[in-house]
């Protein structure tokens, strides 16, 4: 387990304290441990990793997940990470949703994947950069379209089976746990069977409900996760292209090559060459505001052609 740099989000508040979120922005390999509340975790750059009771999975740049604690958010320095967290108790999230005018019965934030446009991601980064306790009112002043994110996940709950909202919420929570398991175990064989058994469904029933709620098949979701793992390995590892496909869970190099090209529009080898070229260009670029480097003069090399092969070169 990792050392904590943060008091758990579920810690008690002083009586009468205003509802507020705990905001954190991190560029680098430090970690964050969240308590039993809800944490909105955003990947801004590189690869961020999340660990929960269901397992561990990666969050790519531009992805945002709401995760129910306890959890650990961390990253390796080699992944060039930058990530942010907005955490609060269920009551604090409920207060925020009440300020948006959402009916009392729907003042909850379901765990799940939230899809953000670039401008929304920039606003979320600005909120995380405030770093500390931020009032729910001020937070929503920055995330002025959070209600739209919220409605998108509530629509998933409405598609879940159940006679009441409470029943549908419980089904959605079970499906979300299964989804996290699929993410964490996507490179292993038969993750669908394992995820279905954990949430108490038969494989066929699980596949039907998953497709109905999330709008994609279980197989399509697992394939998407495997391709993201492969993309990360191509950018950061020394494995051959064929071994990357096998490490990402594909049964053959041919199947990996076909699916990767279909998904990203380029072969895996071309993708790796382009990623390495971009990384080299970024490494050679001087930091903003730095003085231009002085022109380098060529060092003088003595003309050794007139010396015998066994003669010593003149001392510099």
Coordinates of C-alpha atoms in Angstrom, one line a residue:
X1 CA 0.0 0.0 0.0
X2 CA 1.2 3.5 -0.7
X3 CA 1.8 6.3 1.8
X4 CA -1.0 8.8 2.0
X5 CA -0.6 12.5 1.3
X6 CA -4.2 13.2 2.0
X7 CA -6.7 12.9 4.8
X8 CA -9.5 10.5 3.7
X9 CA -12.4 12.2 2.1
X10 CA -14.8 10.5 4.5
X11 CA -13.3 12.1 7.6
X12 CA -15.8 13.8 9.9
X13 CA -16.4 17.6 9.5
X14 CA -16.8 20.1 12.3
X15 CA -20.5 20.7 13.2
X16 CA -22.0 23.4 11.0
X17 CA -19.2 23.4 8.5
X18 CA -20.1 24.4 5.0
X19 CA -20.3 21.7 2.4
X20 CA -17.0 21.5 0.5
X21 CA -15.0 19.3 -1.8
X22 CA -11.4 18.2 -1.3
X23 CA -9.5 19.2 -4.5
X24 CA -6.1 17.9 -5.5
X25 CA -3.9 18.3 -8.5
X26 CA -0.8 16.2 -9.0
X27 CA 1.9 16.1 -11.7
X28 CA 4.3 13.2 -10.9
X29 CA 4.3 10.0 -9.1
X30 CA 2.8 10.9 -5.7
X31 CA -0.3 9.0 -4.6
X32 CA -3.7 9.8 -2.9
X33 CA -5.8 7.6 -0.7
X34 CA -9.5 8.3 -0.5
X35 CA -11.9 7.3 2.2
X36 CA -15.5 6.0 1.9
X37 CA -16.9 9.0 0.0
X38 CA -17.1 9.6 -3.7
X39 CA -14.0 10.7 -5.7
X40 CA -14.1 12.2 -9.2
X41 CA -10.7 11.2 -10.7
X42 CA -9.5 12.8 -13.9
X43 CA -6.5 12.0 -16.0
X44 CA -5.0 15.1 -17.6
X45 CA -1.7 13.8 -19.0
X46 CA 0.0 10.4 -19.3
X47 CA -1.4 7.4 -17.4
X48 CA -3.0 7.5 -14.0
X49 CA -3.8 4.3 -12.0
X50 CA -6.8 3.6 -9.8
X51 CA -6.9 0.7 -7.3
X52 CA -10.1 -0.3 -5.6
X53 CA -11.5 -3.5 -4.1
X54 CA -12.4 -4.7 -7.6
X55 CA -8.8 -4.4 -8.8
X56 CA -6.5 -1.9 -10.5
X57 CA -6.9 -0.2 -13.9
X58 CA -5.4 2.7 -15.8
X59 CA -6.9 6.1 -16.6
X60 CA -5.7 7.7 -19.9
X61 CA -5.5 11.4 -20.5
X62 CA -9.0 12.8 -21.0
X63 CA -10.8 10.1 -19.0
X64 CA -12.8 10.9 -15.9
X65 CA -14.2 8.3 -13.5
X66 CA -16.3 8.7 -10.4
X67 CA -15.2 6.0 -7.9
X68 CA -16.8 5.0 -4.6
X69 CA -14.1 4.7 -1.9
X70 CA -12.0 3.5 -0.4
X71 CA -9.5 3.8 -3.3
X72 CA -5.9 4.7 -4.1
X73 CA -4.9 6.9 -7.0
X74 CA -1.3 6.7 -8.0
X75 CA 1.0 6.9 -11.0
X76 CA 4.6 5.9 -12.0
X77 CA 7.0 8.7 -12.9
X78 CA 7.7 7.0 -16.2
X79 CA 4.1 7.4 -17.3
X80 CA 4.5 11.2 -17.3
X81 CA 1.3 11.6 -15.3
X82 CA -0.9 14.6 -14.4
X83 CA -4.1 13.9 -12.6
X84 CA -6.7 15.5 -10.4
X85 CA -9.2 14.5 -7.7
X86 CA -12.4 16.1 -6.5
X87 CA -13.7 14.2 -3.5
X88 CA -16.5 14.5 -1.0
X89 CA -19.0 12.7 1.1
X90 CA -22.4 11.6 -0.3
X91 CA -24.0 14.5 1.6
X92 CA -21.6 17.1 0.1
X93 CA -22.3 15.8 -3.4
X94 CA -26.0 15.9 -2.6
X95 CA -25.7 19.6 -1.5
X96 CA -24.0 20.4 -4.8
X97 CA -26.7 18.7 -6.8
X98 CA -29.4 20.5 -4.8
X99 CA -27.8 23.9 -5.9
X100 CA -28.2 22.7 -9.5
X101 CA -32.0 22.3 -8.9
X102 CA -31.9 18.6 -9.2
X103 CA -34.9 16.8 -7.5
X104 CA -34.1 15.4 -4.0
X105 CA -34.7 11.8 -5.2
X106 CA -31.8 12.2 -7.8
X107 CA -29.3 14.1 -5.7
X108 CA -26.6 11.4 -5.9
X109 CA -23.6 10.9 -8.1
X110 CA -23.4 7.3 -9.5
X111 CA -20.0 5.8 -9.9
X112 CA -19.0 5.4 -13.5
X113 CA -17.2 6.8 -16.5
X114 CA -18.0 10.5 -17.3
X115 CA -17.4 11.7 -20.8
X116 CA -16.0 15.3 -21.0
X117 CA -15.3 17.6 -23.9
X118 CA -11.9 19.4 -23.9
X119 CA -13.3 22.6 -22.6
X120 CA -15.0 20.7 -19.7
X121 CA -11.7 19.0 -18.9
X122 CA -9.9 22.3 -18.8
X123 CA -12.5 23.6 -16.2
X124 CA -12.0 20.5 -14.2
X125 CA -8.3 21.0 -14.2
X126 CA -8.8 24.6 -13.0
X127 CA -10.9 23.3 -10.1
X128 CA -8.3 20.7 -9.1
X129 CA -5.6 23.3 -9.2
X130 CA -7.3 25.2 -6.4
X131 CA -5.9 22.4 -4.1
X132 CA -7.7 22.3 -0.8
X133 CA -11.2 22.6 0.5
X134 CA -13.4 24.3 -2.0
X135 CA -17.0 25.1 -1.3
X136 CA -19.6 23.3 -3.4
X137 CA -21.0 26.6 -4.6
X138 CA -17.6 27.7 -5.9
X139 CA -16.9 24.3 -7.4
X140 CA -20.1 24.4 -9.4
X141 CA -19.3 27.9 -10.5
X142 CA -16.3 26.4 -12.3
X143 CA -18.1 23.2 -13.4
X144 CA -21.1 25.0 -14.6
X145 CA -22.3 22.1 -16.8
X146 CA -21.9 19.3 -14.3
X147 CA -25.6 18.7 -14.5
X148 CA -25.1 17.5 -18.1
X149 CA -22.5 15.0 -17.0
X150 CA -24.8 13.9 -14.2
X151 CA -27.8 13.4 -16.5
X152 CA -25.8 11.2 -18.8
X153 CA -25.1 8.6 -16.1
X154 CA -28.6 8.9 -14.7
X155 CA -29.8 7.8 -18.1
X156 CA -27.8 4.6 -17.6
X157 CA -29.6 4.0 -14.3
X158 CA -33.0 4.5 -16.0
X159 CA -32.1 1.7 -18.5
X160 CA -31.4 -0.8 -15.6
X161 CA -34.1 -3.3 -14.7
X162 CA -36.1 -2.6 -11.5
X163 CA -39.4 -1.3 -10.4
X164 CA -38.1 1.6 -8.3
X165 CA -35.2 4.0 -8.6
X166 CA -33.6 2.3 -5.6
X167 CA -33.6 -1.1 -7.3
X168 CA -32.2 0.4 -10.5
X169 CA -29.4 2.1 -8.6
X170 CA -28.4 -1.1 -6.9
X171 CA -28.3 -2.9 -10.3
X172 CA -26.2 -0.1 -11.8
X173 CA -23.8 -0.3 -8.8
X174 CA -23.4 -4.0 -9.4
X175 CA -22.8 -3.4 -13.1
X176 CA -20.3 -0.7 -12.4
X177 CA -18.4 -3.1 -10.1
X178 CA -18.4 -5.7 -12.9
X179 CA -17.1 -3.0 -15.3
X180 CA -14.3 -2.2 -13.0
X181 CA -13.4 -5.9 -12.8
X182 CA -13.4 -6.1 -16.6
X183 CA -11.0 -3.1 -16.8
X184 CA -8.7 -4.5 -14.2
X185 CA -8.6 -8.0 -15.7
X186 CA -9.0 -7.3 -19.4
X187 CA -5.6 -8.8 -20.3
X188 CA -6.6 -12.1 -18.6
X189 CA -8.5 -15.0 -20.2
X190 CA -12.3 -15.1 -19.8
X191 CA -12.9 -11.9 -17.8
X192 CA -16.6 -11.9 -18.7
X193 CA -17.3 -15.1 -16.9
X194 CA -15.5 -13.9 -13.8
X195 CA -17.3 -10.5 -13.8
X196 CA -20.7 -12.1 -14.2
X197 CA -20.1 -14.5 -11.4
X198 CA -19.0 -11.8 -9.0
X199 CA -22.2 -9.7 -9.5
X200 CA -24.4 -12.9 -9.4
X201 CA -25.5 -13.0 -13.0
X202 CA -25.3 -15.8 -15.6
X203 CA -23.0 -14.9 -18.5
X204 CA -25.9 -14.5 -20.9
X205 CA -28.0 -12.3 -18.6
X206 CA -25.0 -10.2 -17.7
X207 CA -24.1 -9.6 -21.4
X208 CA -27.7 -8.5 -22.2
X209 CA -28.0 -6.1 -19.3
X210 CA -24.5 -4.7 -19.9
X211 CA -25.3 -3.9 -23.6
X212 CA -28.7 -2.4 -22.7
X213 CA -27.3 -0.1 -20.0
X214 CA -23.9 1.0 -21.4
X215 CA -24.6 0.9 -25.1
X216 CA -21.8 -1.5 -26.0
X217 CA -21.2 -5.2 -25.7
X218 CA -19.1 -6.8 -23.1
X219 CA -16.7 -8.1 -25.8
X220 CA -16.5 -4.6 -27.3
X221 CA -15.7 -3.0 -23.9
X222 CA -13.0 -5.6 -23.2
X223 CA -11.5 -5.1 -26.6
X224 CA -11.4 -1.4 -26.1
X225 CA -9.6 -1.8 -22.8
X226 CA -7.0 -4.2 -24.3
X227 CA -6.3 -1.8 -27.1
X228 CA -5.7 1.0 -24.6
X229 CA -3.3 -1.3 -22.7
X230 CA -1.5 -2.1 -26.0
X231 CA -1.2 1.6 -26.9
X232 CA 0.4 2.4 -23.5
X233 CA 2.9 -0.5 -23.9
X234 CA 3.8 0.7 -27.4
X235 CA 4.6 4.1 -26.0
X236 CA 6.5 3.1 -22.8
X237 CA 7.9 -0.4 -23.1
X238 CA 10.7 -2.1 -25.0
X239 CA 8.5 -5.1 -25.9
X240 CA 8.3 -6.1 -29.6
X241 CA 5.1 -5.3 -31.4
X242 CA 4.0 -8.9 -31.4
X243 CA 4.7 -9.3 -27.7
X244 CA 2.8 -6.2 -26.9
X245 CA -0.3 -7.8 -28.4
X246 CA 0.1 -10.9 -26.4
X247 CA 0.7 -8.9 -23.2
X248 CA -2.5 -7.0 -23.8
X249 CA -4.5 -10.2 -23.9
X250 CA -4.8 -10.9 -27.6
X251 CA -4.7 -14.5 -28.6
X252 CA -2.5 -13.9 -31.6
X253 CA -0.2 -11.3 -33.2
X254 CA -2.4 -11.3 -36.3
X255 CA -5.6 -10.6 -34.3
X256 CA -3.8 -7.7 -32.5
X257 CA -2.5 -6.2 -35.7
X258 CA -5.9 -6.2 -37.3
X259 CA -7.8 -4.8 -34.3
X260 CA -5.2 -2.1 -33.6
X261 CA -5.2 -0.8 -37.2
X262 CA -9.0 -0.8 -37.2
X263 CA -9.1 1.2 -34.0
X264 CA -6.3 3.7 -34.5
X265 CA -6.0 3.9 -38.3
X266 CA -2.3 2.9 -38.3
X267 CA -0.2 -0.2 -37.8
X268 CA 1.2 -0.8 -34.3
X269 CA 4.8 -0.3 -35.6
X270 CA 3.9 3.0 -37.3
X271 CA 2.2 4.2 -34.1
X272 CA 5.3 3.4 -32.0
X273 CA 7.6 5.2 -34.4
X274 CA 5.4 8.3 -34.3
X275 CA 5.1 8.2 -30.5
X276 CA 8.9 7.9 -30.2
X277 CA 9.4 10.8 -32.6
X278 CA 7.0 13.0 -30.6
X279 CA 8.7 12.1 -27.3
X280 CA 12.1 13.0 -28.7
X281 CA 10.8 16.3 -30.1
X282 CA 9.3 17.1 -26.7
X283 CA 12.5 16.2 -24.8
X284 CA 14.6 18.4 -27.1
X285 CA 12.3 21.4 -26.8
X286 CA 13.6 24.1 -24.4
X287 CA 11.3 25.0 -21.5
X288 CA 9.2 28.1 -21.9
X289 CA 11.0 31.3 -21.1
X290 CA 14.5 29.8 -21.2
X291 CA 17.2 31.6 -23.0
X292 CA 18.2 30.2 -26.4
X293 CA 21.2 27.9 -26.4
X294 CA 24.4 29.4 -27.6
X295 CA 25.5 28.1 -31.0
X296 CA 27.8 25.2 -30.7
X297 CA 31.2 25.4 -32.5
X298 CA 32.7 22.3 -33.9
X299 CA 35.7 21.0 -31.9
X300 CA 39.0 20.9 -33.7
X301 CA 40.2 17.4 -34.5
X302 CA 43.9 17.0 -35.1
X303 CA 44.8 15.7 -38.6
X304 CA 46.0 12.2 -37.7
X305 CA 46.5 11.1 -41.3
X306 CA 50.2 12.1 -41.2
X307 CA 51.0 10.1 -38.1
X308 CA 52.0 6.4 -38.3
X309 CA 49.4 4.0 -37.2
X310 CA 51.4 3.1 -34.0
X311 CA 52.3 6.7 -33.1
X312 CA 50.6 8.5 -30.2
X313 CA 48.4 11.4 -30.9
X314 CA 49.8 14.8 -29.7
X315 CA 48.5 15.7 -26.3
X316 CA 45.7 18.2 -26.3

